[in-house]
Coordinates of C-alpha atoms in Angstrom, one line a residue:
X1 CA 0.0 0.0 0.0
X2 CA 1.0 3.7 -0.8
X3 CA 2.6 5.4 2.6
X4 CA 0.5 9.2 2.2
X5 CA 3.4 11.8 2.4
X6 CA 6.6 9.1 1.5
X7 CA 8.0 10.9 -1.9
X8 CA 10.4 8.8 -2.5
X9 CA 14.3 8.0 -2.8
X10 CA 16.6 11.2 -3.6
X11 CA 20.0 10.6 -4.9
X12 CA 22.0 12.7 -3.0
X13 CA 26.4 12.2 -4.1
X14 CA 28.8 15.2 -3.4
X15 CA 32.5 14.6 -4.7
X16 CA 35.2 17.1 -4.0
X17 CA 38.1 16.9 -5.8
X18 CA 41.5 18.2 -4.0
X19 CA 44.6 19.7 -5.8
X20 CA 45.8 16.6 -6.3
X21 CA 43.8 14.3 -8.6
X22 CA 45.1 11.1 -6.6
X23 CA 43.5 11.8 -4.1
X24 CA 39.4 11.9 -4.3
X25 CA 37.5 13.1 -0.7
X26 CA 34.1 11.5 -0.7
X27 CA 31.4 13.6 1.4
X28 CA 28.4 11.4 2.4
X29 CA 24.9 13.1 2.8
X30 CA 25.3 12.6 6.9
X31 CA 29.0 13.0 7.5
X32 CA 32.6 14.6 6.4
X33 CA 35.3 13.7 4.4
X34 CA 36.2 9.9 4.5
X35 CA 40.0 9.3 4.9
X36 CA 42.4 7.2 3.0
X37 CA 41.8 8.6 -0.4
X38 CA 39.4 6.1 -1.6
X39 CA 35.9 6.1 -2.0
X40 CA 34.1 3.5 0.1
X41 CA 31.3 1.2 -1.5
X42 CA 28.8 3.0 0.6
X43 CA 28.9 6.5 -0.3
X44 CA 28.7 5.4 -4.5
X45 CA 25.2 4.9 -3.7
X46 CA 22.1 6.9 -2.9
X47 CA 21.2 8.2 0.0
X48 CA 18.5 6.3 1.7
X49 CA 15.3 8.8 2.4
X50 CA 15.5 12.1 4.3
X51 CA 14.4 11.9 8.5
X52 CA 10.9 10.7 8.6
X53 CA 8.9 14.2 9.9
X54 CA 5.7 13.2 11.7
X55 CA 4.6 16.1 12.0
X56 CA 4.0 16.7 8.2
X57 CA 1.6 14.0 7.9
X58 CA -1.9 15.6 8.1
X59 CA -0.6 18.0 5.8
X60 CA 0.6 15.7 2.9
X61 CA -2.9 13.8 3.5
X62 CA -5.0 16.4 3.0
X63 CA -3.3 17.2 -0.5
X64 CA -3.7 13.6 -1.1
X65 CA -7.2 13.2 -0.5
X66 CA -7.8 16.6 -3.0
X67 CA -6.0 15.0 -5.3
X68 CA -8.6 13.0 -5.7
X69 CA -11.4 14.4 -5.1
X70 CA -9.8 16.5 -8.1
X71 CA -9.9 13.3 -10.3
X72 CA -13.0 12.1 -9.1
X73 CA -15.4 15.0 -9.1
X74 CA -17.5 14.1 -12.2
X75 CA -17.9 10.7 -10.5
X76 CA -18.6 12.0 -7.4
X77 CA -22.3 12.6 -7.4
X78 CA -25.4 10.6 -5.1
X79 CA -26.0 7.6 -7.0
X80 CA -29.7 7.6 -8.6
X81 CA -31.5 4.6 -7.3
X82 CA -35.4 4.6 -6.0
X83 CA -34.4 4.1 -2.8
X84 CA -32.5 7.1 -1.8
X85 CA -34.8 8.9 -4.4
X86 CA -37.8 8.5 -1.8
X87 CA -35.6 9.9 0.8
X88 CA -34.9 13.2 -0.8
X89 CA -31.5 12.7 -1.5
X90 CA -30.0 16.0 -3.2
X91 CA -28.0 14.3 -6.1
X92 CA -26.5 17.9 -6.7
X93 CA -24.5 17.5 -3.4
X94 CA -21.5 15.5 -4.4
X95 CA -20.2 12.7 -2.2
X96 CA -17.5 13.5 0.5
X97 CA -15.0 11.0 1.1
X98 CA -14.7 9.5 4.6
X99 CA -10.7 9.4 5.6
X100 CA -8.9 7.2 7.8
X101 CA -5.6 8.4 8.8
X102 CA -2.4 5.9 10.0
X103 CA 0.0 6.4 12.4
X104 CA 2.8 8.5 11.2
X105 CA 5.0 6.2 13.0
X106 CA 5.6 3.0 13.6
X107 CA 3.1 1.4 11.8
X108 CA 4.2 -1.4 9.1
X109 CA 4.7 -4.8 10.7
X110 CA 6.0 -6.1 7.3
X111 CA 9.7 -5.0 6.3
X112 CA 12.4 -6.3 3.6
X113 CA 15.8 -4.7 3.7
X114 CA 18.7 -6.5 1.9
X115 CA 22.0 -6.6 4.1
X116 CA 26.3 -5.8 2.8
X117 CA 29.4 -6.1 4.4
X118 CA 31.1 -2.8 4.6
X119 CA 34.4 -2.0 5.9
X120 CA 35.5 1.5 7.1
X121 CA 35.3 3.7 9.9
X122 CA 32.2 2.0 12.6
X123 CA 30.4 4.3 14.6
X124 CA 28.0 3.8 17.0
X125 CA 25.2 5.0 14.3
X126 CA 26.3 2.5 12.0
X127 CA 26.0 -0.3 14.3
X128 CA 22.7 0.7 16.4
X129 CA 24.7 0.4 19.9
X130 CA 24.4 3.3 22.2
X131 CA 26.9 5.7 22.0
X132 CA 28.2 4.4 25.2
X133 CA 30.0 1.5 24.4
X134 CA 33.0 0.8 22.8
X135 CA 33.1 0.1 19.2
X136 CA 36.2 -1.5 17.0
X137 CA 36.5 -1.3 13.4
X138 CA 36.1 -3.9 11.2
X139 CA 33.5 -5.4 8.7
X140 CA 30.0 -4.7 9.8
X141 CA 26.6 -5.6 8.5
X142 CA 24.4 -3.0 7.1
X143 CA 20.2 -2.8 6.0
X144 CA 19.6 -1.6 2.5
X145 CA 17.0 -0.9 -0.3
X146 CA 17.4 -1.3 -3.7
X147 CA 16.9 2.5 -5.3
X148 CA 16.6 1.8 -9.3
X149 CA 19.2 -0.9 -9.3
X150 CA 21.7 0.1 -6.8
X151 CA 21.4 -0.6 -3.4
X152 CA 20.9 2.3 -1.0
X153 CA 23.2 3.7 1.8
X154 CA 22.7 1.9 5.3
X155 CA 19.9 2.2 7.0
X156 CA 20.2 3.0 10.9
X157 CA 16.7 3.9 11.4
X158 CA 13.4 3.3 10.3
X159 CA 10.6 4.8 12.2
X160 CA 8.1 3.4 10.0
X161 CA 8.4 -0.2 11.2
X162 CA 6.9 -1.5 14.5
X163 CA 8.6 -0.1 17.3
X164 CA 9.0 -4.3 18.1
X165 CA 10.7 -4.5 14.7
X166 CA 12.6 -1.2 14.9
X167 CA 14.4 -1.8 18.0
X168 CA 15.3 -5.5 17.4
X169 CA 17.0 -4.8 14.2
X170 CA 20.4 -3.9 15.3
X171 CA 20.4 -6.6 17.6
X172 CA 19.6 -9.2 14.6
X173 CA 22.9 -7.7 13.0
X174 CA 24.9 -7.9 15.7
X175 CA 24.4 -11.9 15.9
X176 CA 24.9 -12.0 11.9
X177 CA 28.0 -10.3 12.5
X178 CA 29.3 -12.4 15.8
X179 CA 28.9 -16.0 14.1
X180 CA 30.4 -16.5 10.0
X181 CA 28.0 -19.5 9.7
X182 CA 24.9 -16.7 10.0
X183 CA 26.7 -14.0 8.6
X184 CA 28.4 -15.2 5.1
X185 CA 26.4 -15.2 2.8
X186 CA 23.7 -13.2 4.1
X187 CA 22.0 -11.4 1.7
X188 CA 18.4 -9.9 2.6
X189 CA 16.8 -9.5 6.4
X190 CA 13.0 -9.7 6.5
X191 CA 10.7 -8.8 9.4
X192 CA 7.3 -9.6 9.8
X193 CA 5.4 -9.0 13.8
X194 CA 2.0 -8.6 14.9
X195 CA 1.2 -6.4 17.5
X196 CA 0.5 -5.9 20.5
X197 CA 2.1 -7.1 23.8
X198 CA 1.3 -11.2 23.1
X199 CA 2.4 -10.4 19.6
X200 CA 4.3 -12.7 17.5
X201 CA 7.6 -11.8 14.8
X202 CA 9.4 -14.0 12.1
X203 CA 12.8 -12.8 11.3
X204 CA 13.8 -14.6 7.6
X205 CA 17.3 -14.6 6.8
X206 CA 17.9 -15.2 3.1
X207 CA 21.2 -16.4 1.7
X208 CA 23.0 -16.6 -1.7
X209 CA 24.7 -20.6 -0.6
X210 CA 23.4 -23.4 0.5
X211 CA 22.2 -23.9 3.9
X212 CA 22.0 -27.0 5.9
X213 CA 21.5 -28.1 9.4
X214 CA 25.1 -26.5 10.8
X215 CA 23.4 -23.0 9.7
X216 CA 20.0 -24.7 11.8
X217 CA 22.5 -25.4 14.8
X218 CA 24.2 -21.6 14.7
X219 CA 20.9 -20.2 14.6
X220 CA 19.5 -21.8 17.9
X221 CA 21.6 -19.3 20.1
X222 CA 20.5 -16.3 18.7
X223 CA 17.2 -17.2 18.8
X224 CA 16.9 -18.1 22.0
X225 CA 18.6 -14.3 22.9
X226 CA 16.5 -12.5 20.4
X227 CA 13.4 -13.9 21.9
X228 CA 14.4 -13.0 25.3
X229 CA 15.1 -9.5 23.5
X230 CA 11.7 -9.8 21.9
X231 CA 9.8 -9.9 25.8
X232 CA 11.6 -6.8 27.1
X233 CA 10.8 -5.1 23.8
X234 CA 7.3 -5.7 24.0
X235 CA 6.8 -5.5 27.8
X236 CA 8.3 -1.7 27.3
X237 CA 6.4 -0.8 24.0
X238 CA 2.8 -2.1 25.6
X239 CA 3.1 -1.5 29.4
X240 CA 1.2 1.6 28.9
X241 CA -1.9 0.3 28.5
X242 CA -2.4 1.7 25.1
X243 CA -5.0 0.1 22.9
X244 CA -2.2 -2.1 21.3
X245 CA -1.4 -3.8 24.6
X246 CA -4.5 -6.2 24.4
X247 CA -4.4 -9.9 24.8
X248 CA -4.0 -11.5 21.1
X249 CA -6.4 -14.1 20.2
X250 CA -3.6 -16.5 19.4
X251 CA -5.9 -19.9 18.3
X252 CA -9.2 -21.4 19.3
X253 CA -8.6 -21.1 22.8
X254 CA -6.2 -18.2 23.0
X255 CA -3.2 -20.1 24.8
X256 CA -0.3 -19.2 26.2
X257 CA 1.6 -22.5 24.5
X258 CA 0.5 -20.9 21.3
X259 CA 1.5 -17.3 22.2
X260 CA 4.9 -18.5 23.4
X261 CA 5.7 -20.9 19.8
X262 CA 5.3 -17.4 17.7
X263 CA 6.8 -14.9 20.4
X264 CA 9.9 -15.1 17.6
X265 CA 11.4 -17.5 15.2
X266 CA 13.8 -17.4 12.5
X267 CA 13.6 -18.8 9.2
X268 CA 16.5 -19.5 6.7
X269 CA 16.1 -19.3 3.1
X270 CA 18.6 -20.4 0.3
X271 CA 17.8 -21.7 -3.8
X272 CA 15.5 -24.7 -2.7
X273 CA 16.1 -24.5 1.1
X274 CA 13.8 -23.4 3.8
X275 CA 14.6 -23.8 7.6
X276 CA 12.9 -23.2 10.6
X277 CA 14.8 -22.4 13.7
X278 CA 11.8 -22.6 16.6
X279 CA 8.5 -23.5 16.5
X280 CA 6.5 -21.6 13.4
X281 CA 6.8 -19.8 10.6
X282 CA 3.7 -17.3 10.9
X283 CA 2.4 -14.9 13.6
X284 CA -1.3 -14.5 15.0
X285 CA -2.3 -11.1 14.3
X286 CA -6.0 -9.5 15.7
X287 CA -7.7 -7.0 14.5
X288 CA -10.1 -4.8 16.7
X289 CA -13.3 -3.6 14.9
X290 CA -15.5 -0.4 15.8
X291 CA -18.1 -2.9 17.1
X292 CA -15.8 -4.7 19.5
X293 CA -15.2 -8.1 18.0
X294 CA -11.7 -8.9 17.9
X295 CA -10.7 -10.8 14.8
X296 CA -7.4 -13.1 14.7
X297 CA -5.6 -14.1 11.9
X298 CA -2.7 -16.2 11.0
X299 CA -0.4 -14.3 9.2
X300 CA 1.9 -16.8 7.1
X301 CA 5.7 -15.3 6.1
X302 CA 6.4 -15.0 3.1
X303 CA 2.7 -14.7 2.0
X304 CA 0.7 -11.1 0.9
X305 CA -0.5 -9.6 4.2
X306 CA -1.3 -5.8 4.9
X307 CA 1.5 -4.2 6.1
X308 CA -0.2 -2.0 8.1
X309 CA -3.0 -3.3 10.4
X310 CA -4.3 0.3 11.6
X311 CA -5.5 0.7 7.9
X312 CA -6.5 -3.0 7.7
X313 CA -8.7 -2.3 11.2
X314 CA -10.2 0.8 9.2
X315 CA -10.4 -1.3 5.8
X316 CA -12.3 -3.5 7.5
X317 CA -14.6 -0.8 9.5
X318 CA -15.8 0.8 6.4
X319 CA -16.7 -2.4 4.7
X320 CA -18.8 -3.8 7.5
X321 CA -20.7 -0.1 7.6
X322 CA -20.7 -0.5 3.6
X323 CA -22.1 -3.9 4.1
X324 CA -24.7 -3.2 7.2
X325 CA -26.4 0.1 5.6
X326 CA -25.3 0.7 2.0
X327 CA -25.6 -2.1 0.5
X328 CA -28.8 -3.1 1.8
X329 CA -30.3 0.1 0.7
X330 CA -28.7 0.2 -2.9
X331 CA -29.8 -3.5 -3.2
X332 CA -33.8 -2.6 -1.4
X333 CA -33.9 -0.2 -4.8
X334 CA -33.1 -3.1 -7.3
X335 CA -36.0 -5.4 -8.4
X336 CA -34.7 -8.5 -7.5
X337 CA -34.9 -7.3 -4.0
X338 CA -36.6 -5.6 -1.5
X339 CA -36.4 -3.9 2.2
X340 CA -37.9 -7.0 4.0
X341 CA -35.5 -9.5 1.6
X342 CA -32.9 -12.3 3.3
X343 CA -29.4 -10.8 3.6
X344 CA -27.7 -10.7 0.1
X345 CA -24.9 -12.9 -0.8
X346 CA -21.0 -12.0 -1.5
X347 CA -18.5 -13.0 -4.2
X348 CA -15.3 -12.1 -3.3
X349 CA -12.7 -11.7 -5.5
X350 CA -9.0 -11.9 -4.8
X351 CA -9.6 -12.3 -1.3
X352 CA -6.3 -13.0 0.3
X353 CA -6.1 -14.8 3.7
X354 CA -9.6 -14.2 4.5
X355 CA -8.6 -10.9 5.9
X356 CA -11.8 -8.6 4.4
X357 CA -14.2 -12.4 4.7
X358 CA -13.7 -13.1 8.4
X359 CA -15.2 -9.4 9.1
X360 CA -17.9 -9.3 6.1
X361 CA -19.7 -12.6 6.6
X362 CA -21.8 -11.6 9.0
X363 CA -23.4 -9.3 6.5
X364 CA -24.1 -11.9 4.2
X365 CA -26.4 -15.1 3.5
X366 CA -23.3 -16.7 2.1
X367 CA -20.0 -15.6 0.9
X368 CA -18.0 -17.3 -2.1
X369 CA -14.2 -16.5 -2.5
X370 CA -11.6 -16.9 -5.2
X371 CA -8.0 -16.4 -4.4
X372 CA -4.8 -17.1 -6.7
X373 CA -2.4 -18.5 -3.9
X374 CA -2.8 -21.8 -2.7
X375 CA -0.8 -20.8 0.6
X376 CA -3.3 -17.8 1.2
X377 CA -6.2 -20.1 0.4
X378 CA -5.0 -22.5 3.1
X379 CA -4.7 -19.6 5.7
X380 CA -8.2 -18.7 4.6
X381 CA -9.7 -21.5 5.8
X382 CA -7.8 -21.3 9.0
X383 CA -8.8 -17.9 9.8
X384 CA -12.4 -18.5 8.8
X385 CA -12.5 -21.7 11.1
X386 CA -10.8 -19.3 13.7
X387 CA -13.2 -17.1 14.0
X388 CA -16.2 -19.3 13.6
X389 CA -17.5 -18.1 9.8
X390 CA -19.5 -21.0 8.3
X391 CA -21.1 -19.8 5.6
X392 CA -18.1 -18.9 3.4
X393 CA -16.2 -21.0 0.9
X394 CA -13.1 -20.3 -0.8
X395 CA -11.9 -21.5 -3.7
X396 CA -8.0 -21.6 -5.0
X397 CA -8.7 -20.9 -8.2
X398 CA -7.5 -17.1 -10.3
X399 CA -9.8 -14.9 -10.7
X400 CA -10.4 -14.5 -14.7
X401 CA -11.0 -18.3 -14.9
X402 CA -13.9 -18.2 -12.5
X403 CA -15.1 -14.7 -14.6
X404 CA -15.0 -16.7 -17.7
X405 CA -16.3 -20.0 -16.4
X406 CA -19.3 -17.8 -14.8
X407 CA -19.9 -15.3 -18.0
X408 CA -20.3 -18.6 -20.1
X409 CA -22.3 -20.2 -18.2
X410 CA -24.6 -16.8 -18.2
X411 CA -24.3 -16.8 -22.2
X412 CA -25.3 -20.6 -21.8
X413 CA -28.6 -19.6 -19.5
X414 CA -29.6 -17.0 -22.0
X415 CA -28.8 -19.3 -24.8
X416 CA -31.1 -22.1 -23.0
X417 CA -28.2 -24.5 -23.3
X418 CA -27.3 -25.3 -19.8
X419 CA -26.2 -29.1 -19.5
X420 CA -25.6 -30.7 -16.6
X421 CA -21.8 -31.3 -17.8
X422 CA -20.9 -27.9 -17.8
X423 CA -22.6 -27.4 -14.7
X424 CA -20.4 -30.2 -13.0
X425 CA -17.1 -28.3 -15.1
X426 CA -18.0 -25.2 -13.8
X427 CA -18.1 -26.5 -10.0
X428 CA -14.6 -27.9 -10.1
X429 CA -13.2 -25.2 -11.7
X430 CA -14.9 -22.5 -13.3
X431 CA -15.0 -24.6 -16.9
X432 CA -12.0 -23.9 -17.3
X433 CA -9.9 -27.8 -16.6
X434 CA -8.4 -26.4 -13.7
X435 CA -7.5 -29.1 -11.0
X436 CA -7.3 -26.2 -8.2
X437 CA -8.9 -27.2 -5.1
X438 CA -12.2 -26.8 -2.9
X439 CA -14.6 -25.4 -5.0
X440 CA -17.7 -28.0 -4.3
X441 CA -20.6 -26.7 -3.0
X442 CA -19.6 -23.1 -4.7
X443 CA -22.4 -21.8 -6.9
X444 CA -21.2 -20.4 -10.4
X445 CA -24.0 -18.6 -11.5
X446 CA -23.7 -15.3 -11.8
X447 CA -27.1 -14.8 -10.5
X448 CA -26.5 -16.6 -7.3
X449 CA -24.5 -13.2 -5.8
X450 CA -26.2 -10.3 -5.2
X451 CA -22.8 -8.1 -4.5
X452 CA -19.1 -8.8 -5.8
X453 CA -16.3 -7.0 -3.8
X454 CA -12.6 -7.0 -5.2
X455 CA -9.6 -6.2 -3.8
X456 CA -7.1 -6.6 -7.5
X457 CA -2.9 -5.7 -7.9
X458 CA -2.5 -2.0 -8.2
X459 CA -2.9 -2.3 -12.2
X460 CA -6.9 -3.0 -11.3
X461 CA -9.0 -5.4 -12.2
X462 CA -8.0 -7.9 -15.5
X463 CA -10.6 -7.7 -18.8
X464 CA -12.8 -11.0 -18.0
X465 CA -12.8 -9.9 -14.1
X466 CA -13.9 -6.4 -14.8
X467 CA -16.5 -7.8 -17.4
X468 CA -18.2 -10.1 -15.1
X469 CA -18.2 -7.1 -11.9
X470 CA -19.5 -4.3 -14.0
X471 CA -22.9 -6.8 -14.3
X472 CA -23.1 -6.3 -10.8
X473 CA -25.5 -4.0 -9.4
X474 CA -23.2 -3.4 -6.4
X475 CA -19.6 -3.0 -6.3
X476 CA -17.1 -2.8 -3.2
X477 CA -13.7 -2.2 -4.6
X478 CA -10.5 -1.5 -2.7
X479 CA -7.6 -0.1 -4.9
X480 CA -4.0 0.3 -4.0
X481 CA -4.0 2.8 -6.5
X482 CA -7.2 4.8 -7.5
X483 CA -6.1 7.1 -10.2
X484 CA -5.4 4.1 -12.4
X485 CA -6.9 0.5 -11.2
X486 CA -10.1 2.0 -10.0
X487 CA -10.5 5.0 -12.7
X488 CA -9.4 3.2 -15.2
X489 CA -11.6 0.2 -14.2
X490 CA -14.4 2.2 -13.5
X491 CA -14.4 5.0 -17.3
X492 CA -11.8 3.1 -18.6
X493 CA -8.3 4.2 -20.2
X494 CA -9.3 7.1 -22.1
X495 CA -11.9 8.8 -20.2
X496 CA -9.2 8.1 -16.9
X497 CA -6.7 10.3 -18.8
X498 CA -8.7 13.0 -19.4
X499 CA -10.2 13.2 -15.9
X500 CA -6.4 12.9 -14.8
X501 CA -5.5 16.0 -16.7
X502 CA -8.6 18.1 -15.8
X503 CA -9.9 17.4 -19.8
X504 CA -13.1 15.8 -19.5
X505 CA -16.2 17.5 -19.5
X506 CA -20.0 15.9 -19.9
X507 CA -21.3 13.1 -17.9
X508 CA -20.9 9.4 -18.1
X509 CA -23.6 7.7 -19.7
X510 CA -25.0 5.2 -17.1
X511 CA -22.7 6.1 -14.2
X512 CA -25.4 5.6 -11.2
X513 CA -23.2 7.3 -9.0
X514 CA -21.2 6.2 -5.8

């Protein structure tokens, strides 16, 4: 997801050349000249990102949200449907968007950095210690990012991440550095943590060799220290009594055996190699909803997850209200339903883990979902079992196979050609000879869902996907990035340009409105 008010990577390289051309001084974006005449690897690089400035965050939101209210305005108008008709809504009174705002800090539990040797002069910055203790040069670790092919300058801070994940960083180099078995080799660092003081973290540590059970053996120290690490850090960060200090919901019955097996693990990764050092390779992760359930989730490394679960918390807020009042009303003004008519039913496309399901079924008479991964399926089912959902299916399956699967079928309805055949195709895989699992039981007629909700990749919604959603009389669409999956998706191409660039003028022939 986009961080509001993040511009970007600047490339920021000063060289100074003294009266003698031998001898080249290299000025680094946060410190002098570097002696010994040669430029280290780390100052031929970009600088990393300017110091992170909470307190410009409202600011660079509000000129995000105008942006597009900008781009949206001619699509921003009441929608026209009988029902908000007989209340007297003003069509002529565009709709406001609601905004949820994150945390300026502190808020993504989901970070890659790549890692390099350096050699040069170590400071106490460089290695994360305090300032306090001695420090002796020699080869050191370092975080990066890859900034248009080259990797960035290190990384000693990043207030973005958890404070969990920001704090135990330094320490996770320190016992990279201390043992040659973990350190050569080393080429990327990943975090993932949920939070909250019974929060869980997985720290993966990818490699460019092979690594077999001596790596396995090495690791089982630092694990044991980082987790130690890991309570302190958490005990600090939550003894507040903030609203992120609650009790997770780790499983079925919320155990402490459970809670202690994800407090942190490490996971090693090389070419066909995957080792776990503890006892799991996820975290449990709960999300608190405006009406007070708590939903948990397994959250499986390595696997698409919202980096940010304040925004998933709100995500998931604003579809259940969607879901509760909207919805129902929109639908009430169709003719295939009415005000005093069962609750409608869902299709969910691209649905993840179950993240936006587990929250949503309640809503519904029955929920069907389709999701690519076969890991994220399998989570799915977990997380629906978790939190006691029963009337939702998923289906591993990609998306434009079920669209086509259920658009022919529709063509076969209207046609009058339905055989029981396709029918039985269709159920197994959306017609389409796929072998992908659990999709009995899962109605494929297009006419069996009263509302579709997607949640696509940031280039929107594929042509047989969109084609089967805009028959929908009902559409709940979450885009990473609105000014082109969602415009485009929603005017297409053309028209989406010209409402970028301020161009368009008219109306949009049967637009009904948001």
């Amino acid at each position: 997801r986009d961080v509001a008010g993040y511009s970007g990577f600047v490339l920021i390289e000063s060289l100074t050349m003294t009266e003698d051309a031998s001898s080249t001084v290299a000025e680094g974006a946060r410190g002098g000249p570097v002696p010994g005449g040669e430029r280290p690897a780390q100052d031929e690089v970009p600088e990393y990102h300017d110091p992170v400035d909470a307190s410009t965050y409202s600011a660079a939101l509000d000129a995000k949200v105008a942006e597009l209210e900008r781009i949206f305005s001619p699509l921003m108008q009441q929608a026209s449907i009988p029902i908000l008709n007989a209340k007297g809504v003003d069509r002529s009174v565009s709709v406001r968007p609601e905004v949820f705002p994150s945390p300026p800090l502190n808020f993504r539990s989901r970070c890659r950095f790549q890692v390099m040797w350096e050699d040069g002069l170590v400071t106490a910055e460089s290695t994360g210690i305090s300032p306090g203790e001695s420090v002796e040069p020699g080869r050191r670790l370092s975080y990066r990012m890859w900034n248009k092919g080259k990797p960035t300058a290190p990384i000693t801070e990043f207030p973005m991440a958890l404070r969990e994940i920001e704090e135990l960083m330094p320490a996770v180099l320190r016992e990279a550095e201390a043992d040659p078995e973990l350190g050569n080799g080393l080429q990327a660092i990943h975090f993932l943590a949920s939070r909250g003081i019974h929060g869980g973290m997985v720290v993966t540590m990818v490699y460019g060799r092979p690594i077999d059970e001596a790596w396995k053996m090495a690791a089982e120290g630092p694990r044991a220290r980082l987790k130690a690490a890991m309570r302190d850090i958490r005990e600090r960060v939550y003894s507040g009594g903030d609203d992120d200090g609650f009790d997770g919901l780790a499983g079925p019955r919320g155990d402490d055996e459970e809670f202690d097996a994800t407090t942190l693990n490490i996971l090693g990764r090389s070419k066909g190699t995957q080792i776990v050092v503890g006892d799991a390779c996820h975290v449990f992760e709960t999300l608190t909803l405006r009406d007070g359930r708590r939903l948990s989730y397994r959250q499986v490394e390595g696997a698409f997850s919202n980096p940010n679960s304040f925004m998933a918390e709100s995500t998931l807020d604003w579809l259940c209200d969607c879901a509760a009042t909207t919805v129902r009303e929109a639908l009430s003004g169709t003719s295939e339903h009415s005000a005093e008519a069962a609750p409608p039913s869902l299709l969910e496309l691209y649905s993840g883990n179950g993240n936006h399901t587990v929250g949503l079924a309640k809503y519904f008479d029955s929920v069907a979902t389709v999701e690519l991964s076969g890991v994220l399926c399998e989570a799915a089912r977990e997380n629906l079992a978790r939190n006691g959902v029963e009337n939702a299916k998923v289906l591993h399956s990609p998306s434009e196979s079920v669209a086509r699967g259920m658009l022919r079928r529709k063509k076969r309805h209207e046609e009058g050609r339905v055989r029981k055949a396709a029918m039985a195709a269709a159920a197994t895989g959306a017609g389409d000879g796929s072998k992908r699992g659990d999709g009995s039981g899962m109605d494929f007629d297009i006419n069996a869902y009263d509302v579709v909700l997607v949640d696509p990749p940031r280039a929107g919604l594929d042509p047989d996907t969109l084609d089967l959603v805009s028959r929908f009389d009902v559409v709940l669409y979450i885009s990473c990035d609105p000014r082109k999956g969602l415009l485009e998706n929603a005017v297409g191409p053309r028209a989406a340009r010209a409402l970028d660039t301020g161009e368009f003028e008219g109306e949009f022939k049967g637009w009904s409105g948001l």
